[in-house]
Each structure stands twice: as C-alpha cells, then as structure tokens.
XYZ file of C-alpha atoms in Angstrom:
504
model
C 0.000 0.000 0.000
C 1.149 3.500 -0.915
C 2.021 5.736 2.238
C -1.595 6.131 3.063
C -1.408 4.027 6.482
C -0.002 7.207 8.620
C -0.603 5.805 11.945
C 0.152 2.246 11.530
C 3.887 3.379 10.581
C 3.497 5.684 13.305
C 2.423 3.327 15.457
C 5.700 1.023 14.135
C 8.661 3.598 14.426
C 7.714 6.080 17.312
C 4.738 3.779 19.274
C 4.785 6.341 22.432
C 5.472 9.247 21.223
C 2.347 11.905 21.653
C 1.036 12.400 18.153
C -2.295 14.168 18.607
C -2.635 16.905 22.024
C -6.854 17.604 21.806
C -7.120 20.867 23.727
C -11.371 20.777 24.199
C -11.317 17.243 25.330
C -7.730 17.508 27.612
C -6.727 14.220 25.595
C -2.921 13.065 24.173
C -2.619 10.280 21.801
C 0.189 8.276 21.349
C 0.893 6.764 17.923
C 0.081 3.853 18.898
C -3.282 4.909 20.444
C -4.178 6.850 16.945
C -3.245 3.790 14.801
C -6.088 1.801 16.985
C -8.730 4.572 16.490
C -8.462 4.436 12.907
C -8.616 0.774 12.810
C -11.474 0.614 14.991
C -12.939 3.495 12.482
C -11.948 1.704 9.371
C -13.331 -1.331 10.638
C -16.780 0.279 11.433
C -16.835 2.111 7.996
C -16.140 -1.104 6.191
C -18.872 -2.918 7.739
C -21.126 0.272 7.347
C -20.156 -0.501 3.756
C -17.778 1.688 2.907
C -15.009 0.380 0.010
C -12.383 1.744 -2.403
C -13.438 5.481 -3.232
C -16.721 5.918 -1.593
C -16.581 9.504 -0.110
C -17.209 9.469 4.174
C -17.989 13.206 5.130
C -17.437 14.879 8.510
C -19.127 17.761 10.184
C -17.741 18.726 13.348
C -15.392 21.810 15.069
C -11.347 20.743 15.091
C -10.548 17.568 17.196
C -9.025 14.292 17.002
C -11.798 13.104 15.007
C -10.918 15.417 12.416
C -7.722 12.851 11.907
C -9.488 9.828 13.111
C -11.327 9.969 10.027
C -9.302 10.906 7.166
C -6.497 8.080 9.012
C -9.509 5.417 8.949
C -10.513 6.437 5.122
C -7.004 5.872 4.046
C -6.621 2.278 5.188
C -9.672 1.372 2.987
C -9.016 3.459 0.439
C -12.148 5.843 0.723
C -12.272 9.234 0.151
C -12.263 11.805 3.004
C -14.437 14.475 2.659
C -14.725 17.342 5.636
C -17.244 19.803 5.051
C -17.377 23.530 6.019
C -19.402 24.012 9.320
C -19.737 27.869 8.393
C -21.420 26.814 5.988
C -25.787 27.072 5.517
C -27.627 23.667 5.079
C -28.530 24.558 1.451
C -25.174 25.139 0.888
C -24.028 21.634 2.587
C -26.806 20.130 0.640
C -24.949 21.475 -2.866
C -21.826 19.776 -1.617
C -23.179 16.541 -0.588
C -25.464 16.461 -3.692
C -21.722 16.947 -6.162
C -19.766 14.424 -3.659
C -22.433 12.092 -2.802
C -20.905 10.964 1.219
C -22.097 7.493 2.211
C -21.494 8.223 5.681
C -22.109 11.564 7.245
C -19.603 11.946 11.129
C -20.961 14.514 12.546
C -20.605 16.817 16.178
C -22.575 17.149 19.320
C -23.273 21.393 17.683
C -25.046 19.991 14.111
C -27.358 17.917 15.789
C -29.875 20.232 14.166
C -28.274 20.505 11.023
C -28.143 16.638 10.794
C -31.649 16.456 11.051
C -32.108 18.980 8.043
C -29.558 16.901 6.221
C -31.247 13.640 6.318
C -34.511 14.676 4.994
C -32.691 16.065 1.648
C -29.385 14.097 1.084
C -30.236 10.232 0.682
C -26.841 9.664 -0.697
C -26.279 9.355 2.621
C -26.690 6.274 3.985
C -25.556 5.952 7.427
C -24.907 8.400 10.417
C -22.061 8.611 13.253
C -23.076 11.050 15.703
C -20.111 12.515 18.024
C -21.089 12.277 21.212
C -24.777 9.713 22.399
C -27.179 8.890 19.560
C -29.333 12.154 18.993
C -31.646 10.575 16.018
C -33.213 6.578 16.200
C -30.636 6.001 13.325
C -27.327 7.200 14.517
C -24.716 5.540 15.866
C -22.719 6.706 18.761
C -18.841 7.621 17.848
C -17.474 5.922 20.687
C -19.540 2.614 19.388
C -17.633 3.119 16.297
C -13.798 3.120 18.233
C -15.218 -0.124 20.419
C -14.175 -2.183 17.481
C -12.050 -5.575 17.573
C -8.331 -4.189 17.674
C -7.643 -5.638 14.388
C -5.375 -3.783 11.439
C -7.206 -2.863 8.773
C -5.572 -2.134 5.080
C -6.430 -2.455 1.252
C -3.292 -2.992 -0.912
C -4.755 -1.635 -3.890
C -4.734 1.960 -2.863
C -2.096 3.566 -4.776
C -0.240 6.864 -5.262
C -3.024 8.443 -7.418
C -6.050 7.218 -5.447
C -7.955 10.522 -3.902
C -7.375 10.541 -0.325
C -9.470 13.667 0.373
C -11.589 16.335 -1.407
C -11.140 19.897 -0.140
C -13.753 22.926 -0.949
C -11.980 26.264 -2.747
C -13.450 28.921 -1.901
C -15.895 31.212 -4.618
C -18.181 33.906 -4.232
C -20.899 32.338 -6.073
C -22.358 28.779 -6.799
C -21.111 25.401 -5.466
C -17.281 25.499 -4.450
C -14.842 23.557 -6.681
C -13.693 19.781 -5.203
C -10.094 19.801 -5.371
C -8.876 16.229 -5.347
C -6.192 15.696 -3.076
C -4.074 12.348 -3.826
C -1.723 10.386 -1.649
C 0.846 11.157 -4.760
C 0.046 15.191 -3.499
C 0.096 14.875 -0.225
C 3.853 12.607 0.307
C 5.721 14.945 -2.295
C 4.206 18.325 -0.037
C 5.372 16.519 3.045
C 8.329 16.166 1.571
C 8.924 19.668 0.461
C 8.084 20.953 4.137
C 10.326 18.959 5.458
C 13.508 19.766 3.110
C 12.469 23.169 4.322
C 11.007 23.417 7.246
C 10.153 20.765 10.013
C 12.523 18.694 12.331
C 11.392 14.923 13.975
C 11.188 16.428 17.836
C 9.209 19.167 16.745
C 5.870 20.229 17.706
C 2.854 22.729 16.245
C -0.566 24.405 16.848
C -3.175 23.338 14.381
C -6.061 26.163 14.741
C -7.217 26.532 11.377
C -10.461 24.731 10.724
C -9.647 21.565 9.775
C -11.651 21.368 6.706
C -9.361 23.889 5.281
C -5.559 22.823 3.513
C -3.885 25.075 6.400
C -5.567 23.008 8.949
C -4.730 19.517 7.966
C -1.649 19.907 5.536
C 0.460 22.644 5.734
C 2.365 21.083 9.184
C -0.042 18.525 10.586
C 0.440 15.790 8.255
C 3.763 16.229 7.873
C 4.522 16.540 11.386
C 2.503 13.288 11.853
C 4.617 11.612 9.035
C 7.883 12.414 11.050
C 6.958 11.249 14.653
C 6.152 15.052 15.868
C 3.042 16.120 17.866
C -0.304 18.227 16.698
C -1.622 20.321 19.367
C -5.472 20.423 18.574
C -7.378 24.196 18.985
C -11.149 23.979 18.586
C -11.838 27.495 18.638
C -8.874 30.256 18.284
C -8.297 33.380 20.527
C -5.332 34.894 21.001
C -4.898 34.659 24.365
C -5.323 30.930 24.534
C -2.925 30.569 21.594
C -0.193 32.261 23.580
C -1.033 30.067 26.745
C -0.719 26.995 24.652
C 2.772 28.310 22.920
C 3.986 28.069 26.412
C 2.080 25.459 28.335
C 3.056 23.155 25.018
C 6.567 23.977 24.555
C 5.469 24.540 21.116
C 8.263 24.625 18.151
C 6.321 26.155 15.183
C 3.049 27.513 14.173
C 1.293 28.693 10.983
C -0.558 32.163 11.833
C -1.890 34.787 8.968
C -0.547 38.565 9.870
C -3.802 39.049 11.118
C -3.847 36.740 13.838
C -0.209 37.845 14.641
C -1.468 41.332 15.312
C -3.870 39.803 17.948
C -1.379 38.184 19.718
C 0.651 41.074 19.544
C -2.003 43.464 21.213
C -2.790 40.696 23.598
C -1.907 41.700 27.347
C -0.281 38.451 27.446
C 1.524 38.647 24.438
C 4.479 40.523 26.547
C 4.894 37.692 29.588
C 4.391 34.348 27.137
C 7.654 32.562 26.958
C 8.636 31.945 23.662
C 11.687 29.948 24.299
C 10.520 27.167 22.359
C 10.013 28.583 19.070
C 12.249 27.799 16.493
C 9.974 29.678 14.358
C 7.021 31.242 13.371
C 5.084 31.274 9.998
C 3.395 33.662 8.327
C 0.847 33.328 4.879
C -2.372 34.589 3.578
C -1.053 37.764 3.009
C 2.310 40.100 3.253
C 3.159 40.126 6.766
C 3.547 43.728 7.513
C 7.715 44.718 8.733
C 6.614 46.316 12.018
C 5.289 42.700 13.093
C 8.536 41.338 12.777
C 10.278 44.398 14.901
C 7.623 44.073 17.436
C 7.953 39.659 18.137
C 12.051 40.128 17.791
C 12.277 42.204 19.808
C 10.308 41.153 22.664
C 11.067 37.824 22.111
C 13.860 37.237 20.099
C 12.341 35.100 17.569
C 11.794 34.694 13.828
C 9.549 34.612 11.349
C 9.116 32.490 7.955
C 6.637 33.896 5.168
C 5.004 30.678 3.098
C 2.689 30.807 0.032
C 0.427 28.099 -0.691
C -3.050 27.107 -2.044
C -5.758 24.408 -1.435
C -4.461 22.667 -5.542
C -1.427 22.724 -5.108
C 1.004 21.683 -2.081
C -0.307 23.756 -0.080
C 3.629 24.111 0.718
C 4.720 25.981 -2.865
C 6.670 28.945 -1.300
C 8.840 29.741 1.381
C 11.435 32.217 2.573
C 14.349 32.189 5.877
C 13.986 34.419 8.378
C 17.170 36.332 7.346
C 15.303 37.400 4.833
C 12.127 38.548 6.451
C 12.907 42.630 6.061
C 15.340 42.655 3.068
C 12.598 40.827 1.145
C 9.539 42.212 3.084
C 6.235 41.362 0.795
C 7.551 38.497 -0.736
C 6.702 34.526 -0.568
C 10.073 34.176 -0.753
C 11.680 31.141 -3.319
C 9.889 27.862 -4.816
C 10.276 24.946 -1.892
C 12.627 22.191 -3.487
C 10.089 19.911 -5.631
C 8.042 23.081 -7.416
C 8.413 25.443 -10.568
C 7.182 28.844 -10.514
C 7.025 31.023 -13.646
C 5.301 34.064 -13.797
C 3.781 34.590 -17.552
C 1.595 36.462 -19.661
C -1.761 35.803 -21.285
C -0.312 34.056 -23.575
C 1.754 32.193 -21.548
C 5.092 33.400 -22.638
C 7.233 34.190 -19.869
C 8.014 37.647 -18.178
C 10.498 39.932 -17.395
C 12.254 40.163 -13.681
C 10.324 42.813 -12.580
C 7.083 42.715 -14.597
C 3.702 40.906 -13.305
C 2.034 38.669 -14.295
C 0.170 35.451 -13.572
C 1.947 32.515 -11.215
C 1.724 29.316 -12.631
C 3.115 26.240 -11.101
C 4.371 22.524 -11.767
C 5.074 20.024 -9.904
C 4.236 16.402 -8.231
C 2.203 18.312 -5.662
C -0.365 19.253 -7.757
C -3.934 18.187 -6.725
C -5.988 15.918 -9.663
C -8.011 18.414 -10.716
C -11.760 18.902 -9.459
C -14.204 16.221 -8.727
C -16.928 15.698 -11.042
C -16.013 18.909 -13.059
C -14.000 18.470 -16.216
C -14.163 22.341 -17.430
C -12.685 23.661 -14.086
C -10.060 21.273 -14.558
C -9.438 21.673 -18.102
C -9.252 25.611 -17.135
C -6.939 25.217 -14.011
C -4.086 22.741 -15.965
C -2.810 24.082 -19.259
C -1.486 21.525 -22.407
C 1.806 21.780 -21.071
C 0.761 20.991 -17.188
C 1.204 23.858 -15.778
C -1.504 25.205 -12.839
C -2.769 28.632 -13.339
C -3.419 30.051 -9.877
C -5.267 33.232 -10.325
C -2.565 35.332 -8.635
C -0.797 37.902 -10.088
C 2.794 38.157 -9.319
C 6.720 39.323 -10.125
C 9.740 37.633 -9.232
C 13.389 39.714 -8.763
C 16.773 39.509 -9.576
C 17.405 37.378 -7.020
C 14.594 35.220 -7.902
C 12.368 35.985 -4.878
C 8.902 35.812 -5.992
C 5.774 38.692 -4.534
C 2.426 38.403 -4.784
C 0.702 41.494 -6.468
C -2.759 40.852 -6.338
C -5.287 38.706 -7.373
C -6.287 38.786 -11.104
C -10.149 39.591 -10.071
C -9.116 41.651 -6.885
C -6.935 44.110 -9.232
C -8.210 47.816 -9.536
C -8.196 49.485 -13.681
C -8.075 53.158 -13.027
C -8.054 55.098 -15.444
C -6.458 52.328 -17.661
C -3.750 51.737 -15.134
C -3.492 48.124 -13.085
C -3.454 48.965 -9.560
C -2.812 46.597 -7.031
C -4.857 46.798 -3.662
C -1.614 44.528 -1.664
C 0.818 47.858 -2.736
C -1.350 49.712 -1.163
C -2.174 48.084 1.945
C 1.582 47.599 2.385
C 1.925 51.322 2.550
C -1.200 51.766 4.871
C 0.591 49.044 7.314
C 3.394 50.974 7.631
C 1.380 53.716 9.375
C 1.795 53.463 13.130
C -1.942 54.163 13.820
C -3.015 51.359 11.265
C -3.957 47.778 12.836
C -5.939 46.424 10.055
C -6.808 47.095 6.190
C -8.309 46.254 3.041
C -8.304 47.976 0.185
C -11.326 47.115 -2.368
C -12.572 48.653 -5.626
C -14.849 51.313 -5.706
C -17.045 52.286 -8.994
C -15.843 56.014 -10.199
C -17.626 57.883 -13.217
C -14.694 59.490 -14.259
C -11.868 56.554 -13.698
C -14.196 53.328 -13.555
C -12.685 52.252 -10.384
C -10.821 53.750 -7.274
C -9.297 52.710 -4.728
C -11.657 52.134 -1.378
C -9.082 51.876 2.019
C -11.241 50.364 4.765
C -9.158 50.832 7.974
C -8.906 49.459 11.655
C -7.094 51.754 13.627
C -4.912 51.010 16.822
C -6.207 51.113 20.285
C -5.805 54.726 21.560
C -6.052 56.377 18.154
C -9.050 58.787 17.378
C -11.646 57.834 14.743
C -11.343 61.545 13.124
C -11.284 63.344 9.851
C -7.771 64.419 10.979
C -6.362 60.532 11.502
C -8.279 59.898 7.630
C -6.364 63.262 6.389
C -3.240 62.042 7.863
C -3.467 58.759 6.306
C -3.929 60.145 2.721
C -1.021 61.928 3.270
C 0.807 59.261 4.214
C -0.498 57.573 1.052
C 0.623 60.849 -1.417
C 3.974 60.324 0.242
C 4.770 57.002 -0.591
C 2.182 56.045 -3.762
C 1.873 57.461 -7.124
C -0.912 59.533 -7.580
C -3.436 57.300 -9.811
C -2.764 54.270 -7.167
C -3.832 56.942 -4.167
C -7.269 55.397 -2.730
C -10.046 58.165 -3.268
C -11.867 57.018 0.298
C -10.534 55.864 3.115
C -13.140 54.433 5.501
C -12.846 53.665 9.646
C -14.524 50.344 11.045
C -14.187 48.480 14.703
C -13.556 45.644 12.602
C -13.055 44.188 9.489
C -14.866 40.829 8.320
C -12.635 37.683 8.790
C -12.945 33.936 7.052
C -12.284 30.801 9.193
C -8.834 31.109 9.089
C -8.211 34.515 9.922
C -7.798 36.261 6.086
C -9.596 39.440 5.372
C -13.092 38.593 2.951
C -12.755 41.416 0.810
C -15.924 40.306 -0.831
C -17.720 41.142 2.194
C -16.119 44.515 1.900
C-alpha cells in the first residue's frame, strides 16, 4: 500500500510518542493509540459498507476526530471528505449532492443541522453522531472506536487514489472539489520537510480543519515524522499564547492578522517563547513592524510561506534572514516546485514585470471532482496550474504576490494593485488592520476604497483619515492613491483569519 497508512507506521517507528494533544477534550494520543482509532474506524466504515473510493464526510469543530477519520478512510481506500461548518444547510446540501458521502460523522453542535440533512441528502446512507445517539438512526462515535483491535488495510490503494476532497473557496455557486491524492500529499510533506520541520518538533493546528492550512500545511507532515499536533477547537489569542507556552510549542502557521492579535494581547508581553524555532506567516504580506515588534520582545523569527488548497499547499517559502530585506515576498519555490510568472499568452516575463503565477510540480492536486471544465481551465497543455494570482519575481529570484487577477483595480487604464497599497497603509503606526477594495468612479471606472482598523488609543477623526492620505501621497503614485478611506471596529474575517474582501 502506498504511504496512506499514517498511523500504523506511526504506530511502528515512534509507538509512544504523543502524536495528537486535543485541547477541548484535555486528551494526548500516542501513535500507537491513533493507529487503533483508525482501525477501529476503518473497521466500522467497512462494515457500514464503505469500500475503495466511496466519499465518508465529517461535520464537526477541530478535534481528534478530524484525523481519526481521514487516518480510517485511508486504510480502505475511501475518500475523506470534511465539510465547512460555516457553511448554511442549502449550501451543505450542494456539496453533498456533487460528492455524494455514504457516511455523514458529525458533532454534538449539528445535531440540528443533521436532522435537516437527512430529509434532503439520501446519498447518505448511514450516520455517526459525536457524542450519544441524537436521532433513532445514529450511531454513537465511541460505538464506532469499540471495534475488535484488528489492522485494517487495502493494498490496492495507490499513489493516485484521492485521499481527500477539499472545498476552494468562490463567491458564487457550489465550491470547486479539489482532489487531493496520496501522490500530493507525500511529495508536499516532503517539500516541508527539506524546508522546514525537524522529527522532535511540535505545532498548533487552529485553522479549521476542513481547510488545507488546517490539515496539511504542518499537521500531516509533522505526523509523518513522529512530531506532535496540538489540537485548537476554537482560536483566541490569548489561549494561543497560553498553549505556545504550556506546550513547549516549536512552530506555528498564523496569517498577519492573527499575529497582530497576539501582539495586542496583554499576554503577548509575559508568554515565553523559548521554544520557538519559528514562526510562519501566509495569507497575506506580513507587515515589517510585526517582525520588529515579536524580535524584539522575544527574540524570535519569522518564515513567510505561500500556498493554495491545488497545489502543495507548501509551494513557497522564505528564511527568516530574509524577512525585512525581502519584506512582501513569498520568498523562493520549496525544493520539488516550478514557478514562472507569464503572460496571457503564456510566454514568460520579465524580472520585474507581473504577471500570472503558474506552477508545476508532483504536488499538484488531480483536478476537481466531477467537473472536467474547471479542470481543463486550471491545468494548461503543457501541465502547468494557473493560480489566479498575479505576481513578479526579482533579480534574485524571490517571488511577490501582487494581487489577485479579479481583486486588481483598472483606473483610469492603469493596473493597480490593492496589496501595494495596503503595504503602505501598514506601515502607518496608527493602522492595525486594512483592506483595500474597488470602488465604482464615473470618471476613472474604479478607485481605490481603504477600509481601515485603527490602533487602540487612536481617534476615529477626519484628521487621523487626512493624515493617512497623506501618508499615502507620500509614498504612492498619484493614480494608485485610494479616493476614500473608511474607519470600522472591525473588518470581516474567514475561518482562518484572512480578510473577505468580498464582504467589503
């Protein structure tokens, strides 16, 4: 069998090591502990009738059961399919309708939703219920892990079997399926760790686990290497910095956003970070001051990383001795991807000039389940992923991203990129949070729209607005200059801590 078994070679090379650390429940796994809840889970799903490729779908907050699940549906081969809990039942319906789940996992908090579920999705065929039975035909989860002990494993899962199907995110109709394969996921675990990740070490997983950052960026790897995943079922920043400390914690993916929390924390000054060998940033640049502020109250260092739910997710990453010299970029390709930036055409760029990223390489997902014409549009003749994103690379081949292709401004004729100008707004002192968004102009088509959360102790005035244009005119050319800039409390936030400019 292809590496799909996770925990029973877990369970072979580091048996007692802690693999899994579930904050909500105060539970640690061992290896050897995880290896016999998948079992027990495979073992369940199989008799539940569950085979080669059938799709099992989960619907719960971050816990163990996130990785009991997709460890079970990789012994038998079956496809892994966690579903957004943000998201409304007619939406869920859409999703189950495309991926047709024969099994539906789901937690003690969509007991309700559940219930809507069953009376509109009869692909589904049987339901686990986390926590006791709430319907006459679920089955308690710990019924399910009370199985016989025994291995279970198919040997004809291979490299390109689909081991899970993730949901990209799109502002209108059904999300896309990307396909993830066990072929994607062992050539991204190795790229993170040529880069990245060391056997002893251990991470924070606080992303919802239905998302790439949550399961794949360093929790599968980690789990590949004998490390430990420290489980967060709801994110704040005070409990994050409690954990950093109380877990001896060794890395952690953040987005800038969630970095500014901490940073604002009370806490944040009295956590001991002597653990850290680093931190890592993505989503979006990771404004300078950021990095002044953690060195130096805590001497430590920060990573930027690029990736995407089709691809890796680990495409991009850059050393912390580069973190100011090359502030705003993603920093190089990690070992087993090309980059290219190109034209519409496809020709290749200049150093310097933007243009789209597209990528190649063995982490590549399989395209998008059940939807031939995404795919065909996604993967070019020559195999190359088009991402979307528009971006330059340097002399020094250090690749930026500019902007996304829909998300860029034409003023006037001129591309303007909102991420130039949110760098500039971040380097304002009384500036905590920003987007910048298009805004419809009669005489330009579109202007810049700056919508701005200031720092604590800063007055919401027409003088701090006036003083942020200026700062603006001093450091932008004048068609790039947003004509409004707009103060909020707050600033509307996805799952995983990025900015929804479409909300904007």
């Amino acid at each position: 069998m292809y590496i799909g078994d996770w925990m029973a070679r877990g369970a072979r090379y580091w048996p007692d090591n802690v693999a899994v650390v579930d904050v909500a429940r105060d539970a640690r796994h061992s290896y050897v502990h995880m290896n016999r809840r998948a079992n027990d889970l495979a073992h369940w799903l199989r008799d539940a009738g569950v085979a080669r490729g059938d799709r099992v779908a989960l619907l719960a907050h971050n816990g163990v059961e996130c990785l009991d699940l997709l460890f079970a549906c990789a012994k038998l081969g079956a496809v892994y399919v966690p579903l957004n809990w943000r998201s409304h039942v007619r939406e869920l319906v859409a999703v189950i309708a495309l991926t047709g789940p024969r099994v539906l996992v789901y937690g003690e908090e969509f007991v309700d939703t559940a219930a809507e579920l069953r009376a509109t999705c009869p692909e589904i065929t049987r339901w686990l219920h986390i926590g006791a039975p709430a319907h006459a035909d679920s089955v308690a989860y710990a019924e399910a892990l009370a199985g016989p002990g025994v291995a279970v494993h198919n040997e004809a899962v291979d490299a390109e079997d689909i081991a899970c199907l993730l949901f990209t995110g799109g502002t209108t109709g059904t999300p896309k399926a990307a396909q993830i394969s066990y072929r994607m996921l062992a050539w991204n675990t190795l790229n993170t760790l040529v880069h990245e990740l060391e056997r002893d070490d251990i991470t924070l997983t606080h992303t919802p686990m239905f998302h790439t950052g949550g399961l794949f960026v360093y929790t599968l790897p980690l789990l590949t290497i004998g490390g430990t995943v420290v489980i967060m079922r709801k994110w704040t920043a005070d409990d994050m910095l409690a954990l950093i400390e109380r877990e001896r914690v060794t890395l952690l993916f953040c987005v800038p956003t969630q970095y500014q929390m901490m940073l604002d924390s009370p806490r944040f000054a009295r956590t001991s970070f002597a653990s850290v060998r680093f931190l890592t940033s993505g989503g979006a640049p990771l404004p300078v001051p950021i990095v002044h502020a953690y060195r130096a109250a805590h001497d430590v260092a920060f990573k930027q990383g690029f990736g995407m739910t089709e691809f890796g997710p680990g495409i991009f990453s850059m050393r912390p001795e580069f973190a100011e010299a090359k502030a705003g970029s993603i920093g190089q390709p990690n070992y087993f991807v090309d980059a290219r930036v190109v034209a519409d055409d496809g020709t290749q760029v200049a150093t310097g000039e933007v243009g789209e990223l597209v990528l190649k390489g063995p982490s590549a997902c399989s395209g998008y389940f059940a939807d031939p014409t995404a795919t065909a549009a996604a993967f070019d003749e020559r195999g190359w992923f088009h991402t979307g994103d528009l971006a330059r690379v340097d002399a020094d081949g250090f690749f930026a991203i500019v902007d996304r292709k829909k998300d860029m401004i034409i003023s006037g004729g001129e591309n303007v990129y909102p991420v130039e100008i949110e760098a500039v707004l971040y380097a304002h002192p009384a500036v905590a949070q920003c987007a910048v968004v298009p805004l419809a102009d009669p005489q330009w088509g579109e202007v810049g729209r700056a919508v701005v959360v200031l720092r604590p102790g800063t007055p919401a005035t027409d003088e701090t607005i006036a003083e942020l244009l200026a700062h603006c005119r001093a450091h932008l050319a004048r068609y790039k200059l947003p004509k409004r800039v707009e103060l909020r409390d707050s600033l509307p936030l996805s799952p995983a801590g990025k900015i929804l400019k479409r909300a904007l």
